[in-house]
mmCIF file of C-alpha atoms in Angstrom:
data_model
loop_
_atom_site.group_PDB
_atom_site.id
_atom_site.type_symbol
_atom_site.label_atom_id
_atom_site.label_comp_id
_atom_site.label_asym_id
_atom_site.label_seq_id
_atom_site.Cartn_x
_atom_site.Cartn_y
_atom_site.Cartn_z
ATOM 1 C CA UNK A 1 0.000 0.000 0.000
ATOM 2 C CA UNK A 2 1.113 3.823 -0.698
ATOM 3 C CA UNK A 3 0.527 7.112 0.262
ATOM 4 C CA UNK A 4 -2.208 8.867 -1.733
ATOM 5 C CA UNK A 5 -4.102 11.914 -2.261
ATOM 6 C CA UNK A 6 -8.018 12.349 -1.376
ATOM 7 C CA UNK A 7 -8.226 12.672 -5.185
ATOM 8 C CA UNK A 8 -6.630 9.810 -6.054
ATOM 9 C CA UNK A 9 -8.315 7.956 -3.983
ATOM 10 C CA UNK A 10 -11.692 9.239 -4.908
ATOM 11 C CA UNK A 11 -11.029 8.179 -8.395
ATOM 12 C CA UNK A 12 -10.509 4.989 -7.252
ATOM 13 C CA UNK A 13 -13.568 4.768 -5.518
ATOM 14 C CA UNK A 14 -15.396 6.337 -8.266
ATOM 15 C CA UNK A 15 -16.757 8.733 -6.424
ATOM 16 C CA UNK A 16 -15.830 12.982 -5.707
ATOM 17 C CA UNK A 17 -13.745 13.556 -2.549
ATOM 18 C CA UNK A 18 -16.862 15.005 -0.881
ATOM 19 C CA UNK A 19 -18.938 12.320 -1.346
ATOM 20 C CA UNK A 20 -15.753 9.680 -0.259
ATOM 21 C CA UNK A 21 -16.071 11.845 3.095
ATOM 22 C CA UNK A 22 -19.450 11.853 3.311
ATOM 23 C CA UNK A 23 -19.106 7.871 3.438
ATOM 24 C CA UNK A 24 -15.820 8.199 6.304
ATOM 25 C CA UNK A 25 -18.136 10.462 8.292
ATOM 26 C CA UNK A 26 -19.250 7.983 10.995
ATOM 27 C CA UNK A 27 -15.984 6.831 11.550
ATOM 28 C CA UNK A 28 -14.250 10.419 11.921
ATOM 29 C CA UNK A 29 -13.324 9.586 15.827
ATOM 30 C CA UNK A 30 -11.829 6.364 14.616
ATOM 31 C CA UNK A 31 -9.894 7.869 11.633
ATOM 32 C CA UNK A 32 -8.731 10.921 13.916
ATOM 33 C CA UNK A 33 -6.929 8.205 16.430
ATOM 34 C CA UNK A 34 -5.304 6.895 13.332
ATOM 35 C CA UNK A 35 -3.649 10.285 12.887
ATOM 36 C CA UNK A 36 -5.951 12.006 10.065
ATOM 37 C CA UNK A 37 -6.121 15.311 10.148
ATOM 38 C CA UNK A 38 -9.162 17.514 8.433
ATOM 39 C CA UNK A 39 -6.244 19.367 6.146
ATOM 40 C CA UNK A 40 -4.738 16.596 4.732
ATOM 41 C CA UNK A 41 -4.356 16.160 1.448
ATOM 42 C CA UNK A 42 -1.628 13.275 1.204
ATOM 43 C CA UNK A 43 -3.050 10.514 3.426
ATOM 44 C CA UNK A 44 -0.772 7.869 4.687
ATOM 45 C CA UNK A 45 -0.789 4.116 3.744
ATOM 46 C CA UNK A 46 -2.150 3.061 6.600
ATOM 47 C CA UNK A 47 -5.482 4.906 6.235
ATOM 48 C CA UNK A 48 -5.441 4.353 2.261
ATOM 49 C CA UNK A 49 -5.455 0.602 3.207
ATOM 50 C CA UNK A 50 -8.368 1.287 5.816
ATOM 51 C CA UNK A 51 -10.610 3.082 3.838
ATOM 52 C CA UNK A 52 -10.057 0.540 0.430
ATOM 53 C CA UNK A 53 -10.692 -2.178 2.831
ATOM 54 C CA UNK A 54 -14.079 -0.500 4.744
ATOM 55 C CA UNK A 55 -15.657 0.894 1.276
ATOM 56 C CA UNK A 56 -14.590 -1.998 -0.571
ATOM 57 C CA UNK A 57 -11.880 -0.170 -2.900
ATOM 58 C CA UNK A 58 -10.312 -1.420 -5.697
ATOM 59 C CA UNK A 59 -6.662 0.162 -5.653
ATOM 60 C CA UNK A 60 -5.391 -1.750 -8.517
ATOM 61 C CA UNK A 61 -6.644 0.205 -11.295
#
């Protein structure tokens, strides 16, 4: 797993970045201990993996 942007990942997902956040929003608290931060644009491999694996997010393509 990489690092990668909100955009990138979005585009994975298929979806905008709002609407990718829109999805994370019950899980904020849980995502904040994990170290993100609302500014972030880069988001670290740990919560890439997290979110592909919770949403169901192909990263291959």
């Amino acid at each position: 797993m990489k690092a990668m942007t909100k955009q990138q990942l979005a585009q994975c997902a298929g979806v905008t970045v709002r609407t990718l956040f829109n999805w994370c929003r019950p899980y904020r608290k849980e995502l904040a201990r994990m170290g993100l931060k609302p500014g972030m644009r880069v988001l670290p491999p740990h919560i890439v993996k997290w979110i592909a694996d919770r949403f169901c997010i192909d990263l291959e393509t």
